[in-house]
Amino acid sequence: MMEIYISNTGGQPIYAQIAGQIKAKILSGALCEGDALPSIRLLAKELRISVITTKRAYEELERDGFIATLPGRGSFVAPQDPELHREETLRRVEACLQQALDAARTGGISDGEVAETLSLLMEGDHGKSD
């Protein structure tokens, strides 16, 4: 069984939670090109949700190029475009940075202090990512 966790809090639709978690597994390499996904019916049964909800998640993943569905065979992780991965990662980073900036502004922290904090964090991680 694929580990997917559904939260009823947070306001994110269930199909988006499923798609997001599968997308994250693909981006992290936990799911690789050609790996089979559970059938729509099986995943719906395991998560105790509607087949329509699971189908919507798979349709979104297919539309975004993360999976391919082969009639009669099922859904599989599609060959990944490195540029697509980069754009998806960049979008996630931007969302996190925006959330941090919003929190700082709400707490009365200046943009300069935020920039300085980010710079210090990057200096502290310098040896880890290079």
Tab-separated table of N, CA, C and O in Angstrom:
chain	number	residue	atom	x	y	z
A	1	MET	N	0.837	-1.193	0.000
A	1	MET	CA	0.000	0.000	0.000
A	1	MET	C	0.883	1.259	0.000
A	1	MET	O	1.889	1.323	0.681
A	2	MET	N	0.487	2.230	-0.785
A	2	MET	CA	1.185	3.512	-0.832
A	2	MET	C	0.744	4.330	0.379
A	2	MET	O	-0.437	4.438	0.650
A	3	GLU	N	1.721	4.893	1.096
A	3	GLU	CA	1.385	5.687	2.272
A	3	GLU	C	0.946	7.084	1.857
A	3	GLU	O	1.756	7.866	1.370
A	4	ILE	N	-0.322	7.356	2.046
A	4	ILE	CA	-0.890	8.675	1.794
A	4	ILE	C	-1.751	9.010	3.000
A	4	ILE	O	-2.528	8.177	3.461
A	5	TYR	N	-1.580	10.220	3.494
A	5	TYR	CA	-2.328	10.642	4.668
A	5	TYR	C	-3.289	11.757	4.285
A	5	TYR	O	-2.897	12.730	3.664
A	6	ILE	N	-4.532	11.574	4.674
A	6	ILE	CA	-5.580	12.545	4.381
A	6	ILE	C	-5.894	13.318	5.655
A	6	ILE	O	-6.105	12.731	6.710
A	7	SER	N	-5.917	14.640	5.520
A	7	SER	CA	-6.241	15.492	6.657
A	7	SER	C	-7.570	16.190	6.397
A	7	SER	O	-7.803	16.702	5.303
A	8	ASN	N	-8.425	16.201	7.403
A	8	ASN	CA	-9.703	16.897	7.275
A	8	ASN	C	-9.592	18.344	7.742
A	8	ASN	O	-10.543	19.094	7.676
A	9	THR	N	-8.389	18.717	8.218
A	9	THR	CA	-8.168	20.103	8.615
A	9	THR	C	-7.232	20.742	7.598
A	9	THR	O	-6.534	20.056	6.873
A	10	GLY	N	-7.230	22.041	7.545
A	10	GLY	CA	-6.323	22.723	6.632
A	10	GLY	C	-6.995	23.221	5.372
A	10	GLY	O	-6.459	24.043	4.669
A	11	GLY	N	-8.162	22.699	5.061
A	11	GLY	CA	-8.929	23.224	3.949
A	11	GLY	C	-8.504	22.784	2.564
A	11	GLY	O	-9.106	23.200	1.580
A	12	GLN	N	-7.462	21.956	2.431
A	12	GLN	CA	-7.052	21.500	1.104
A	12	GLN	C	-7.934	20.328	0.686
A	12	GLN	O	-8.120	19.383	1.448
A	13	PRO	N	-8.496	20.366	-0.540
A	13	PRO	CA	-9.347	19.262	-0.989
A	13	PRO	C	-8.590	17.931	-0.961
A	13	PRO	O	-7.371	17.896	-1.162
A	14	ILE	N	-9.320	16.843	-0.730
A	14	ILE	CA	-8.699	15.520	-0.619
A	14	ILE	C	-7.947	15.151	-1.896
A	14	ILE	O	-6.827	14.659	-1.837
A	15	TYR	N	-8.539	15.423	-3.070
A	15	TYR	CA	-7.855	15.055	-4.315
A	15	TYR	C	-6.512	15.791	-4.419
A	15	TYR	O	-5.518	15.232	-4.887
A	16	ALA	N	-6.463	17.040	-3.963
A	16	ALA	CA	-5.225	17.822	-4.023
A	16	ALA	C	-4.190	17.272	-3.040
A	16	ALA	O	-2.986	17.289	-3.323
A	17	GLN	N	-4.658	16.782	-1.887
A	17	GLN	CA	-3.745	16.164	-0.921
A	17	GLN	C	-3.106	14.913	-1.523
A	17	GLN	O	-1.895	14.700	-1.411
A	18	ILE	N	-3.920	14.103	-2.169
A	18	ILE	CA	-3.425	12.868	-2.794
A	18	ILE	C	-2.423	13.216	-3.894
A	18	ILE	O	-1.308	12.688	-3.926
A	19	ALA	N	-2.821	14.098	-4.797
A	19	ALA	CA	-1.947	14.483	-5.909
A	19	ALA	C	-0.644	15.071	-5.386
A	19	ALA	O	0.442	14.736	-5.868
A	20	GLY	N	-0.739	15.936	-4.389
A	20	GLY	CA	0.454	16.569	-3.831
A	20	GLY	C	1.418	15.570	-3.213
A	20	GLY	O	2.635	15.684	-3.382
A	21	GLN	N	0.878	14.586	-2.506
A	21	GLN	CA	1.742	13.596	-1.864
A	21	GLN	C	2.393	12.673	-2.888
A	21	GLN	O	3.572	12.320	-2.752
A	22	ILE	N	1.651	12.285	-3.917
A	22	ILE	CA	2.232	11.440	-4.966
A	22	ILE	C	3.287	12.232	-5.731
A	22	ILE	O	4.376	11.737	-6.014
A	23	LYS	N	2.989	13.500	-6.034
A	23	LYS	CA	3.940	14.375	-6.724
A	23	LYS	C	5.227	14.495	-5.898
A	23	LYS	O	6.329	14.401	-6.444
A	24	ALA	N	5.091	14.676	-4.592
A	24	ALA	CA	6.261	14.802	-3.718
A	24	ALA	C	7.084	13.516	-3.725
A	24	ALA	O	8.325	13.563	-3.720
A	25	LYS	N	6.421	12.366	-3.767
A	25	LYS	CA	7.133	11.080	-3.809
A	25	LYS	C	7.910	10.942	-5.122
A	25	LYS	O	9.011	10.405	-5.146
A	26	ILE	N	7.334	11.440	-6.205
A	26	ILE	CA	8.022	11.385	-7.500
A	26	ILE	C	9.209	12.344	-7.499
A	26	ILE	O	10.315	11.984	-7.904
A	27	LEU	N	8.998	13.575	-7.031
A	27	LEU	CA	10.067	14.576	-7.005
A	27	LEU	C	11.231	14.160	-6.106
A	27	LEU	O	12.385	14.457	-6.391
A	28	SER	N	10.922	13.442	-5.021
A	28	SER	CA	11.971	13.028	-4.086
A	28	SER	C	12.687	11.759	-4.544
A	28	SER	O	13.712	11.385	-3.981
A	29	GLY	N	12.125	11.080	-5.554
A	29	GLY	CA	12.731	9.840	-6.023
A	29	GLY	C	12.195	8.604	-5.326
A	29	GLY	O	12.618	7.486	-5.620
A	30	ALA	N	11.249	8.778	-4.386
A	30	ALA	CA	10.653	7.624	-3.713
A	30	ALA	C	9.838	6.798	-4.710
A	30	ALA	O	9.718	5.579	-4.563
A	31	LEU	N	9.275	7.460	-5.709
A	31	LEU	CA	8.614	6.774	-6.827
A	31	LEU	C	9.416	7.115	-8.072
A	31	LEU	O	9.724	8.290	-8.317
A	32	CYS	N	9.760	6.090	-8.862
A	32	CYS	CA	10.611	6.287	-10.036
A	32	CYS	C	9.847	5.989	-11.314
A	32	CYS	O	8.806	5.334	-11.301
A	33	GLU	N	10.421	6.448	-12.425
A	33	GLU	CA	9.835	6.211	-13.735
A	33	GLU	C	9.472	4.740	-13.903
A	33	GLU	O	10.268	3.856	-13.606
A	34	GLY	N	8.227	4.504	-14.330
A	34	GLY	CA	7.757	3.146	-14.577
A	34	GLY	C	7.109	2.472	-13.380
A	34	GLY	O	6.468	1.431	-13.530
A	35	ASP	N	7.275	3.028	-12.184
A	35	ASP	CA	6.637	2.441	-11.000
A	35	ASP	C	5.124	2.496	-11.163
A	35	ASP	O	4.571	3.502	-11.598
A	36	ALA	N	4.471	1.395	-10.818
A	36	ALA	CA	3.010	1.331	-10.906
A	36	ALA	C	2.383	1.985	-9.682
A	36	ALA	O	2.869	1.829	-8.564
A	37	LEU	N	1.300	2.711	-9.926
A	37	LEU	CA	0.524	3.282	-8.831
A	37	LEU	C	-0.634	2.335	-8.551
A	37	LEU	O	-1.049	1.570	-9.426
A	38	PRO	N	-1.185	2.381	-7.343
A	38	PRO	CA	-2.361	1.553	-7.075
A	38	PRO	C	-3.492	1.957	-8.026
A	38	PRO	O	-3.554	3.104	-8.461
A	39	SER	N	-4.368	1.015	-8.327
A	39	SER	CA	-5.501	1.362	-9.178
A	39	SER	C	-6.348	2.412	-8.468
A	39	SER	O	-6.298	2.547	-7.241
A	40	ILE	N	-7.114	3.147	-9.237
A	40	ILE	CA	-7.985	4.178	-8.676
A	40	ILE	C	-8.914	3.560	-7.640
A	40	ILE	O	-9.092	4.095	-6.546
A	41	ARG	N	-9.494	2.413	-7.976
A	41	ARG	CA	-10.429	1.746	-7.043
A	41	ARG	C	-9.745	1.284	-5.772
A	41	ARG	O	-10.264	1.445	-4.680
A	42	LEU	N	-8.549	0.678	-5.920
A	42	LEU	CA	-7.830	0.179	-4.747
A	42	LEU	C	-7.430	1.327	-3.822
A	42	LEU	O	-7.620	1.239	-2.611
A	43	LEU	N	-6.902	2.409	-4.394
A	43	LEU	CA	-6.496	3.541	-3.563
A	43	LEU	C	-7.704	4.158	-2.859
A	43	LEU	O	-7.640	4.486	-1.673
A	44	ALA	N	-8.807	4.269	-3.576
A	44	ALA	CA	-10.029	4.809	-2.966
A	44	ALA	C	-10.473	3.929	-1.797
A	44	ALA	O	-10.842	4.436	-0.729
A	45	LYS	N	-10.402	2.623	-1.993
A	45	LYS	CA	-10.799	1.690	-0.931
A	45	LYS	C	-9.863	1.805	0.273
A	45	LYS	O	-10.319	1.869	1.418
A	46	GLU	N	-8.538	1.851	0.017
A	46	GLU	CA	-7.562	1.944	1.107
A	46	GLU	C	-7.715	3.239	1.904
A	46	GLU	O	-7.560	3.239	3.115
A	47	LEU	N	-8.025	4.333	1.199
A	47	LEU	CA	-8.159	5.626	1.867
A	47	LEU	C	-9.573	5.896	2.371
A	47	LEU	O	-9.823	6.914	3.000
A	48	ARG	N	-10.482	4.991	2.029
A	48	ARG	CA	-11.900	5.118	2.395
A	48	ARG	C	-12.489	6.423	1.867
A	48	ARG	O	-13.081	7.208	2.618
A	49	ILE	N	-12.249	6.659	0.586
A	49	ILE	CA	-12.778	7.847	-0.070
A	49	ILE	C	-13.453	7.449	-1.375
A	49	ILE	O	-13.375	6.296	-1.800
A	50	SER	N	-14.075	8.409	-2.020
A	50	SER	CA	-14.762	8.184	-3.276
A	50	SER	C	-13.782	7.880	-4.407
A	50	SER	O	-12.698	8.453	-4.490
A	51	VAL	N	-14.195	6.980	-5.310
A	51	VAL	CA	-13.420	6.672	-6.508
A	51	VAL	C	-13.269	7.945	-7.356
A	51	VAL	O	-12.221	8.182	-7.964
A	52	ILE	N	-14.282	8.781	-7.365
A	52	ILE	CA	-14.246	10.028	-8.137
A	52	ILE	C	-13.132	10.940	-7.628
A	52	ILE	O	-12.426	11.573	-8.416
A	53	THR	N	-12.947	10.993	-6.325
A	53	THR	CA	-11.896	11.827	-5.729
A	53	THR	C	-10.516	11.323	-6.156
A	53	THR	O	-9.646	12.116	-6.547
A	54	THR	N	-10.319	10.016	-6.084
A	54	THR	CA	-9.039	9.426	-6.492
A	54	THR	C	-8.802	9.647	-7.984
A	54	THR	O	-7.698	10.000	-8.403
A	55	LYS	N	-9.848	9.483	-8.777
A	55	LYS	CA	-9.743	9.684	-10.230
A	55	LYS	C	-9.323	11.124	-10.529
A	55	LYS	O	-8.473	11.370	-11.386
A	56	ARG	N	-9.883	12.061	-9.808
A	56	ARG	CA	-9.539	13.478	-10.014
A	56	ARG	C	-8.067	13.725	-9.697
A	56	ARG	O	-7.388	14.472	-10.399
A	57	ALA	N	-7.553	13.113	-8.638
A	57	ALA	CA	-6.132	13.258	-8.283
A	57	ALA	C	-5.249	12.701	-9.395
A	57	ALA	O	-4.274	13.346	-9.810
A	58	TYR	N	-5.582	11.525	-9.901
A	58	TYR	CA	-4.788	10.902	-10.964
A	58	TYR	C	-4.870	11.739	-12.246
A	58	TYR	O	-3.879	11.887	-12.951
A	59	GLU	N	-6.045	12.287	-12.534
A	59	GLU	CA	-6.189	13.132	-13.729
A	59	GLU	C	-5.298	14.363	-13.624
A	59	GLU	O	-4.675	14.775	-14.601
A	60	GLU	N	-5.234	14.960	-12.433
A	60	GLU	CA	-4.376	16.130	-12.224
A	60	GLU	C	-2.910	15.759	-12.410
A	60	GLU	O	-2.152	16.483	-13.061
A	61	LEU	N	-2.497	14.623	-11.848
A	61	LEU	CA	-1.111	14.168	-11.983
A	61	LEU	C	-0.766	13.884	-13.444
A	61	LEU	O	0.335	14.194	-13.902
A	62	GLU	N	-1.717	13.322	-14.172
A	62	GLU	CA	-1.483	13.025	-15.585
A	62	GLU	C	-1.397	14.323	-16.395
A	62	GLU	O	-0.502	14.484	-17.229
A	63	ARG	N	-2.295	15.248	-16.117
A	63	ARG	CA	-2.300	16.537	-16.808
A	63	ARG	C	-0.973	17.268	-16.598
A	63	ARG	O	-0.440	17.907	-17.503
A	64	ASP	N	-0.407	17.160	-15.389
A	64	ASP	CA	0.839	17.842	-15.060
A	64	ASP	C	2.083	17.065	-15.498
A	64	ASP	O	3.205	17.499	-15.247
A	65	GLY	N	1.889	15.883	-16.106
A	65	GLY	CA	3.004	15.116	-16.646
A	65	GLY	C	3.731	14.228	-15.656
A	65	GLY	O	4.822	13.734	-15.949
A	66	PHE	N	3.144	13.997	-14.487
A	66	PHE	CA	3.813	13.165	-13.492
A	66	PHE	C	3.514	11.678	-13.653
A	66	PHE	O	4.337	10.848	-13.291
A	67	ILE	N	2.328	11.348	-14.158
A	67	ILE	CA	1.982	9.946	-14.367
A	67	ILE	C	1.382	9.774	-15.762
A	67	ILE	O	0.966	10.742	-16.398
A	68	ALA	N	1.371	8.527	-16.212
A	68	ALA	CA	0.731	8.169	-17.479
A	68	ALA	C	-0.199	7.000	-17.188
A	68	ALA	O	0.144	6.094	-16.419
A	69	THR	N	-1.378	7.037	-17.768
A	69	THR	CA	-2.343	5.958	-17.584
A	69	THR	C	-2.463	5.195	-18.890
A	69	THR	O	-2.694	5.784	-19.948
A	70	LEU	N	-2.275	3.893	-18.806
A	70	LEU	CA	-2.372	3.031	-19.974
A	70	LEU	C	-3.645	2.204	-19.847
A	70	LEU	O	-3.784	1.440	-18.888
A	71	PRO	N	-4.585	2.362	-20.791
A	71	PRO	CA	-5.857	1.633	-20.699
A	71	PRO	C	-5.632	0.133	-20.514
A	71	PRO	O	-4.838	-0.479	-21.225
A	72	GLY	N	-6.303	-0.417	-19.515
A	72	GLY	CA	-6.213	-1.841	-19.226
A	72	GLY	C	-4.976	-2.249	-18.444
A	72	GLY	O	-4.850	-3.396	-18.033
A	73	ARG	N	-4.024	-1.338	-18.259
A	73	ARG	CA	-2.786	-1.675	-17.540
A	73	ARG	C	-2.638	-0.908	-16.241
A	73	ARG	O	-2.010	-1.385	-15.309
A	74	GLY	N	-3.162	0.316	-16.184
A	74	GLY	CA	-3.066	1.092	-14.959
A	74	GLY	C	-2.286	2.375	-15.136
A	74	GLY	O	-1.995	2.806	-16.253
A	75	SER	N	-1.935	2.982	-14.002
A	75	SER	CA	-1.220	4.250	-13.995
A	75	SER	C	0.206	4.026	-13.509
A	75	SER	O	0.441	3.275	-12.561
A	76	PHE	N	1.137	4.704	-14.172
A	76	PHE	CA	2.552	4.539	-13.895
A	76	PHE	C	3.226	5.902	-13.815
A	76	PHE	O	2.769	6.860	-14.432
A	77	VAL	N	4.342	5.954	-13.094
A	77	VAL	CA	5.121	7.187	-13.042
A	77	VAL	C	5.687	7.422	-14.438
A	77	VAL	O	6.318	6.536	-15.024
A	78	ALA	N	5.437	8.598	-14.974
A	78	ALA	CA	5.883	8.943	-16.320
A	78	ALA	C	7.362	9.331	-16.305
A	78	ALA	O	7.894	9.723	-15.262
A	79	PRO	N	8.011	9.236	-17.464
A	79	PRO	CA	9.381	9.751	-17.547
A	79	PRO	C	9.356	11.226	-17.144
A	79	PRO	O	8.470	11.963	-17.566
A	80	GLN	N	10.295	11.635	-16.317
A	80	GLN	CA	10.259	12.980	-15.763
A	80	GLN	C	11.160	13.934	-16.527
A	80	GLN	O	12.277	13.592	-16.906
A	81	ASP	N	10.657	15.111	-16.731
A	81	ASP	CA	11.371	16.194	-17.377
A	81	ASP	C	12.090	16.977	-16.282
A	81	ASP	O	11.438	17.543	-15.398
A	82	PRO	N	13.428	17.026	-16.322
A	82	PRO	CA	14.160	17.746	-15.264
A	82	PRO	C	13.709	19.203	-15.133
A	82	PRO	O	13.676	19.744	-14.036
A	83	GLU	N	13.343	19.837	-16.229
A	83	GLU	CA	12.892	21.226	-16.181
A	83	GLU	C	11.553	21.328	-15.440
A	83	GLU	O	11.308	22.267	-14.694
A	84	LEU	N	10.682	20.327	-15.635
A	84	LEU	CA	9.405	20.280	-14.919
A	84	LEU	C	9.657	20.153	-13.417
A	84	LEU	O	9.036	20.836	-12.613
A	85	HIS	N	10.610	19.294	-13.057
A	85	HIS	CA	10.978	19.138	-11.643
A	85	HIS	C	11.478	20.451	-11.074
A	85	HIS	O	11.108	20.842	-9.980
A	86	ARG	N	12.335	21.125	-11.826
A	86	ARG	CA	12.896	22.386	-11.368
A	86	ARG	C	11.796	23.423	-11.160
A	86	ARG	O	11.772	24.111	-10.141
A	87	GLU	N	10.887	23.522	-12.104
A	87	GLU	CA	9.788	24.490	-11.988
A	87	GLU	C	8.895	24.167	-10.796
A	87	GLU	O	8.475	25.061	-10.070
A	88	GLU	N	8.587	22.898	-10.593
A	88	GLU	CA	7.744	22.486	-9.472
A	88	GLU	C	8.439	22.796	-8.144
A	88	GLU	O	7.825	23.317	-7.211
A	89	THR	N	9.719	22.506	-8.070
A	89	THR	CA	10.480	22.791	-6.853
A	89	THR	C	10.553	24.291	-6.611
A	89	THR	O	10.351	24.758	-5.487
A	90	LEU	N	10.814	25.050	-7.664
A	90	LEU	CA	10.877	26.502	-7.542
A	90	LEU	C	9.542	27.072	-7.061
A	90	LEU	O	9.503	27.941	-6.186
A	91	ARG	N	8.442	26.548	-7.579
A	91	ARG	CA	7.114	26.993	-7.165
A	91	ARG	C	6.902	26.716	-5.676
A	91	ARG	O	6.390	27.558	-4.943
A	92	ARG	N	7.326	25.534	-5.210
A	92	ARG	CA	7.169	25.190	-3.795
A	92	ARG	C	8.029	26.087	-2.910
A	92	ARG	O	7.600	26.528	-1.840
A	93	VAL	N	9.258	26.362	-3.355
A	93	VAL	CA	10.152	27.242	-2.595
A	93	VAL	C	9.553	28.645	-2.507
A	93	VAL	O	9.550	29.267	-1.435
A	94	GLU	N	9.046	29.140	-3.633
A	94	GLU	CA	8.434	30.472	-3.631
A	94	GLU	C	7.261	30.545	-2.658
A	94	GLU	O	7.108	31.529	-1.936
A	95	ALA	N	6.449	29.490	-2.620
A	95	ALA	CA	5.301	29.467	-1.706
A	95	ALA	C	5.774	29.496	-0.251
A	95	ALA	O	5.207	30.211	0.579
A	96	CYS	N	6.816	28.733	0.053
A	96	CYS	CA	7.348	28.716	1.422
A	96	CYS	C	7.939	30.071	1.800
A	96	CYS	O	7.732	30.558	2.912
A	97	LEU	N	8.679	30.666	0.874
A	97	LEU	CA	9.271	31.974	1.153
A	97	LEU	C	8.190	33.038	1.340
A	97	LEU	O	8.319	33.906	2.212
A	98	GLN	N	7.129	32.968	0.533
A	98	GLN	CA	6.035	33.926	0.676
A	98	GLN	C	5.368	33.774	2.039
A	98	GLN	O	5.052	34.757	2.703
A	99	GLN	N	5.186	32.523	2.462
A	99	GLN	CA	4.584	32.258	3.773
A	99	GLN	C	5.472	32.822	4.885
A	99	GLN	O	4.978	33.445	5.828
A	100	ALA	N	6.790	32.653	4.761
A	100	ALA	CA	7.715	33.187	5.761
A	100	ALA	C	7.683	34.709	5.763
A	100	ALA	O	7.672	35.340	6.833
A	101	LEU	N	7.651	35.304	4.591
A	101	LEU	CA	7.605	36.763	4.488
A	101	LEU	C	6.322	37.317	5.104
A	101	LEU	O	6.343	38.296	5.847
A	102	ASP	N	5.200	36.653	4.816
A	102	ASP	CA	3.917	37.076	5.401
A	102	ASP	C	3.955	36.991	6.921
A	102	ASP	O	3.491	37.900	7.616
A	103	ALA	N	4.523	35.889	7.449
A	103	ALA	CA	4.610	35.718	8.901
A	103	ALA	C	5.496	36.803	9.515
A	103	ALA	O	5.170	37.366	10.566
A	104	ALA	N	6.613	37.104	8.859
A	104	ALA	CA	7.519	38.136	9.369
A	104	ALA	C	6.840	39.492	9.401
A	104	ALA	O	6.912	40.210	10.404
A	105	ARG	N	6.161	39.833	8.313
A	105	ARG	CA	5.496	41.134	8.248
A	105	ARG	C	4.402	41.246	9.302
A	105	ARG	O	4.236	42.287	9.925
A	106	THR	N	3.666	40.162	9.501
A	106	THR	CA	2.612	40.142	10.523
A	106	THR	C	3.223	40.358	11.906
A	106	THR	O	2.632	41.028	12.749
A	107	GLY	N	4.412	39.811	12.120
A	107	GLY	CA	5.090	39.937	13.413
A	107	GLY	C	5.946	41.177	13.549
A	107	GLY	O	6.681	41.323	14.523
A	108	GLY	N	5.902	42.063	12.550
A	108	GLY	CA	6.636	43.311	12.644
A	108	GLY	C	8.116	43.200	12.323
A	108	GLY	O	8.908	44.061	12.708
A	109	ILE	N	8.503	42.147	11.628
A	109	ILE	CA	9.908	41.975	11.248
A	109	ILE	C	10.092	42.576	9.856
A	109	ILE	O	9.318	42.310	8.946
A	110	SER	N	11.124	43.391	9.701
A	110	SER	CA	11.341	44.095	8.426
A	110	SER	C	11.822	43.141	7.339
A	110	SER	O	12.386	42.080	7.622
A	111	ASP	N	11.622	43.577	6.086
A	111	ASP	CA	12.098	42.793	4.944
A	111	ASP	C	13.617	42.630	5.010
A	111	ASP	O	14.154	41.577	4.659
A	112	GLY	N	14.316	43.688	5.488
A	112	GLY	CA	15.770	43.619	5.629
A	112	GLY	C	16.201	42.538	6.611
A	112	GLY	O	17.166	41.812	6.363
A	113	GLU	N	15.456	42.432	7.727
A	113	GLU	CA	15.773	41.395	8.713
A	113	GLU	C	15.513	40.002	8.141
A	113	GLU	O	16.263	39.065	8.416
A	114	VAL	N	14.460	39.895	7.338
A	114	VAL	CA	14.154	38.607	6.697
A	114	VAL	C	15.286	38.236	5.740
A	114	VAL	O	15.781	37.107	5.739
A	115	ALA	N	15.722	39.199	4.918
A	115	ALA	CA	16.810	38.950	3.964
A	115	ALA	C	18.092	38.560	4.694
A	115	ALA	O	18.797	37.629	4.280
A	116	GLU	N	18.378	39.255	5.795
A	116	GLU	CA	19.581	38.955	6.572
A	116	GLU	C	19.498	37.547	7.173
A	116	GLU	O	20.471	36.796	7.162
A	117	THR	N	18.313	37.186	7.676
A	117	THR	CA	18.114	35.859	8.260
A	117	THR	C	18.309	34.776	7.200
A	117	THR	O	18.998	33.781	7.440
A	118	LEU	N	17.740	34.993	6.018
A	118	LEU	CA	17.894	34.023	4.930
A	118	LEU	C	19.364	33.897	4.548
A	118	LEU	O	19.882	32.788	4.372
A	119	SER	N	20.052	35.010	4.474
A	119	SER	CA	21.476	35.008	4.142
A	119	SER	C	22.278	34.216	5.172
A	119	SER	O	23.137	33.399	4.823
A	120	LEU	N	21.980	34.436	6.453
A	120	LEU	CA	22.677	33.711	7.520
A	120	LEU	C	22.375	32.212	7.457
A	120	LEU	O	23.275	31.386	7.654
A	121	LEU	N	21.121	31.869	7.181
A	121	LEU	CA	20.761	30.458	7.061
A	121	LEU	C	21.497	29.809	5.893
A	121	LEU	O	21.967	28.678	5.991
A	122	MET	N	21.596	30.538	4.798
A	122	MET	CA	22.296	30.007	3.630
A	122	MET	C	23.787	29.836	3.917
A	122	MET	O	24.388	28.843	3.514
A	123	GLU	N	24.389	30.775	4.646
A	123	GLU	CA	25.805	30.658	5.024
A	123	GLU	C	26.008	29.450	5.933
A	123	GLU	O	26.972	28.712	5.783
A	124	GLY	N	25.078	29.230	6.844
A	124	GLY	CA	25.171	28.104	7.768
A	124	GLY	C	25.046	26.763	7.066
A	124	GLY	O	25.606	25.769	7.495
A	125	ASP	N	24.308	26.730	5.947
A	125	ASP	CA	24.113	25.500	5.175
A	125	ASP	C	25.119	25.363	4.039
A	125	ASP	O	25.078	24.408	3.293
A	126	HIS	N	26.025	26.313	3.932
A	126	HIS	CA	26.936	26.371	2.784
A	126	HIS	C	27.627	25.032	2.506
A	126	HIS	O	27.653	24.574	1.378
A	127	GLY	N	28.121	24.395	3.534
A	127	GLY	CA	28.832	23.133	3.342
A	127	GLY	C	27.931	21.964	3.030
A	127	GLY	O	28.375	20.942	2.538
A	128	LYS	N	26.628	22.094	3.291
A	128	LYS	CA	25.710	20.958	3.146
A	128	LYS	C	25.269	20.725	1.699
A	128	LYS	O	25.087	19.608	1.295
A	129	SER	N	25.047	21.810	0.924
A	129	SER	CA	24.460	21.628	-0.395
A	129	SER	C	25.452	21.766	-1.535
A	129	SER	O	25.152	21.474	-2.655
A	130	ASP	N	26.641	22.249	-1.248
A	130	ASP	CA	27.611	22.481	-2.330
A	130	ASP	C	28.508	21.296	-2.557
A	130	ASP	O	28.883	20.576	-1.753
